[in-house]
Short mmCIF file of C-alpha atoms in Angstrom, two decimals:
data_model
loop_
_atom_site.label_atom_id
_atom_site.label_comp_id
_atom_site.label_asym_id
_atom_site.label_seq_id
_atom_site.Cartn_x
_atom_site.Cartn_y
_atom_site.Cartn_z
CA MET A 1 -1.77 -2.53 19.32
CA ASP A 2 -0.30 0.21 17.14
CA ASP A 3 2.18 -2.29 15.69
CA LEU A 4 -0.69 -4.55 14.66
CA ILE A 5 -2.47 -1.69 12.91
CA GLU A 6 0.74 -0.55 11.24
CA GLN A 7 1.44 -4.11 10.09
CA ARG A 8 -2.08 -4.42 8.69
CA VAL A 9 -1.72 -1.13 6.79
CA THR A 10 1.67 -2.19 5.45
CA PHE A 11 0.39 -5.54 4.22
CA SER A 12 -2.71 -3.94 2.72
CA ARG A 13 -0.49 -1.56 0.79
CA LEU A 14 1.73 -4.40 -0.40
CA PHE A 15 -1.34 -6.40 -1.40
CA ASP A 16 -2.64 -3.47 -3.45
CA ILE A 17 0.65 -3.30 -5.32
CA TYR A 18 1.62 -6.95 -5.73
CA GLU A 19 -1.74 -8.77 -5.73
CA PRO A 20 -1.38 -9.95 -9.36
CA ALA A 21 1.68 -11.99 -8.38
CA LEU A 22 -0.28 -14.15 -5.92
CA THR A 23 -2.24 -17.27 -6.76
CA GLU A 24 -6.04 -16.99 -6.68
CA LYS A 25 -6.25 -18.98 -3.44
CA GLN A 26 -3.51 -16.89 -1.83
CA LYS A 27 -5.32 -13.71 -2.83
CA GLU A 28 -8.62 -14.90 -1.42
CA ALA A 29 -7.15 -16.29 1.80
CA PHE A 30 -5.09 -13.15 2.41
CA ARG A 31 -7.96 -10.79 1.60
CA LEU A 32 -10.41 -12.60 3.86
CA HIS A 33 -8.06 -13.18 6.80
CA VAL A 34 -5.94 -10.03 6.82
CA MET A 35 -8.11 -7.40 5.21
CA GLU A 36 -11.58 -8.57 6.24
CA ASP A 37 -10.52 -10.06 9.59
CA TRP A 38 -11.99 -13.52 9.05
CA SER A 39 -10.73 -16.32 11.27
CA LEU A 40 -8.58 -19.02 9.72
CA SER A 41 -11.43 -21.48 10.30
CA GLU A 42 -13.82 -19.26 8.33
CA VAL A 43 -11.28 -18.87 5.53
CA ALA A 44 -10.71 -22.62 5.47
CA GLN A 45 -14.41 -23.31 5.21
CA ARG A 46 -14.84 -20.76 2.41
CA LEU A 47 -11.90 -22.09 0.41
CA GLU A 48 -12.68 -25.72 1.21
CA VAL A 49 -9.27 -26.40 2.73
CA THR A 50 -8.12 -27.32 6.23
CA ARG A 51 -7.43 -24.64 8.81
CA GLN A 52 -3.73 -25.43 8.40
CA GLY A 53 -4.14 -25.06 4.64
CA ALA A 54 -5.70 -21.62 5.12
CA HIS A 55 -2.86 -20.64 7.46
CA ASP A 56 -0.28 -21.81 4.91
CA LEU A 57 -1.98 -19.83 2.11
CA VAL A 58 -1.95 -16.64 4.20
CA GLN A 59 1.68 -17.17 5.24
CA ARG A 60 2.79 -17.86 1.66
CA ALA A 61 0.97 -14.73 0.50
CA ARG A 62 2.67 -12.64 3.21
CA GLY A 63 6.03 -14.11 2.33
CA ARG A 64 5.54 -13.46 -1.38
CA LEU A 65 4.45 -9.85 -0.74
CA LEU A 66 7.54 -9.23 1.40
CA GLU A 67 9.76 -10.97 -1.14
CA LEU A 68 8.45 -8.82 -3.99
CA GLU A 69 8.81 -5.63 -1.97
CA GLY A 70 12.38 -6.63 -1.13
CA LEU A 71 13.16 -7.22 -4.79
CA LEU A 72 11.24 -4.34 -6.35
CA GLY A 73 10.69 -1.81 -3.57
CA PHE A 74 7.59 -0.21 -5.11
CA SER A 75 5.91 0.47 -1.76
CA ALA A 76 9.07 2.04 -0.31
CA ARG A 77 9.50 4.20 -3.40
CA GLU A 78 5.87 5.27 -3.24
CA ALA A 79 6.25 6.21 0.44
CA ALA A 80 9.42 8.19 -0.33
CA TRP A 81 7.64 9.95 -3.20
CA GLU A 82 4.72 10.86 -0.94
CA SER A 83 7.15 12.21 1.65
CA ARG A 84 8.90 14.39 -0.94
CA MET A 85 5.55 15.65 -2.23
CA GLU A 86 4.47 16.57 1.29
CA LYS A 87 7.73 18.50 1.82
CA LEU A 88 7.15 20.31 -1.46
CA ARG A 89 3.57 21.18 -0.47
CA GLU A 90 4.83 22.49 2.87
CA TRP A 91 7.48 24.57 1.12
CA ARG A 92 4.79 25.94 -1.18
CA ARG A 93 2.63 26.95 1.82
CA ARG A 94 5.54 28.81 3.40
CA HIS A 95 7.03 30.48 0.32
CA LEU A 96 4.33 30.88 -2.34
CA SER A 97 3.81 34.58 -1.67
CA ARG A 98 7.54 35.27 -2.16
CA ILE A 99 8.13 33.71 -5.57
CA PRO A 100 7.33 35.30 -8.95
CA ALA A 101 3.75 34.80 -10.17
CA GLU A 102 4.81 32.84 -13.26
CA ALA A 103 6.88 30.40 -11.20
CA ALA A 104 4.07 30.12 -8.65
CA ALA A 105 1.56 29.28 -11.39
CA GLU A 106 3.87 26.63 -12.84
CA LEU A 107 4.47 25.13 -9.40
CA GLU A 108 0.72 25.03 -8.75
CA ALA A 109 0.11 23.33 -12.12
CA LEU A 110 2.79 20.71 -11.45
CA LEU A 111 1.47 19.95 -7.98
CA ALA A 112 -2.11 19.79 -9.25
CA THR A 113 -1.02 17.23 -11.84
CA GLU A 114 0.69 15.10 -9.18
CA GLU A 115 -2.28 15.40 -6.83
CA GLY A 116 -4.73 14.38 -9.56
CA GLU A 117 -6.48 17.73 -9.65
CA VAL A 118 -6.17 18.27 -13.40
#
């Protein structure tokens, strides 16, 4: 079950990044089936295609999202960036009291900018 949730989160993240590269029908089919948990029959009815057509749209969207991530790697880079930021925040928590005030203020300003607090 955890794999299913992880897969859903991964595809949602990829969809957020690469959505503009999908066709309108792929976007709609993927959004309804994967992100809103509609059945393929419901998606087919909504898009006025066969159930097989809805399945094909979802599969093509998944394939395209994976293809783009393989080529461009934006999601992987974002995850690596978030990991580095978390390590930096942890370092700050452990060492902030031991660094000069000016350096601490600059570090806080930089982290606030990255965290959207400015």
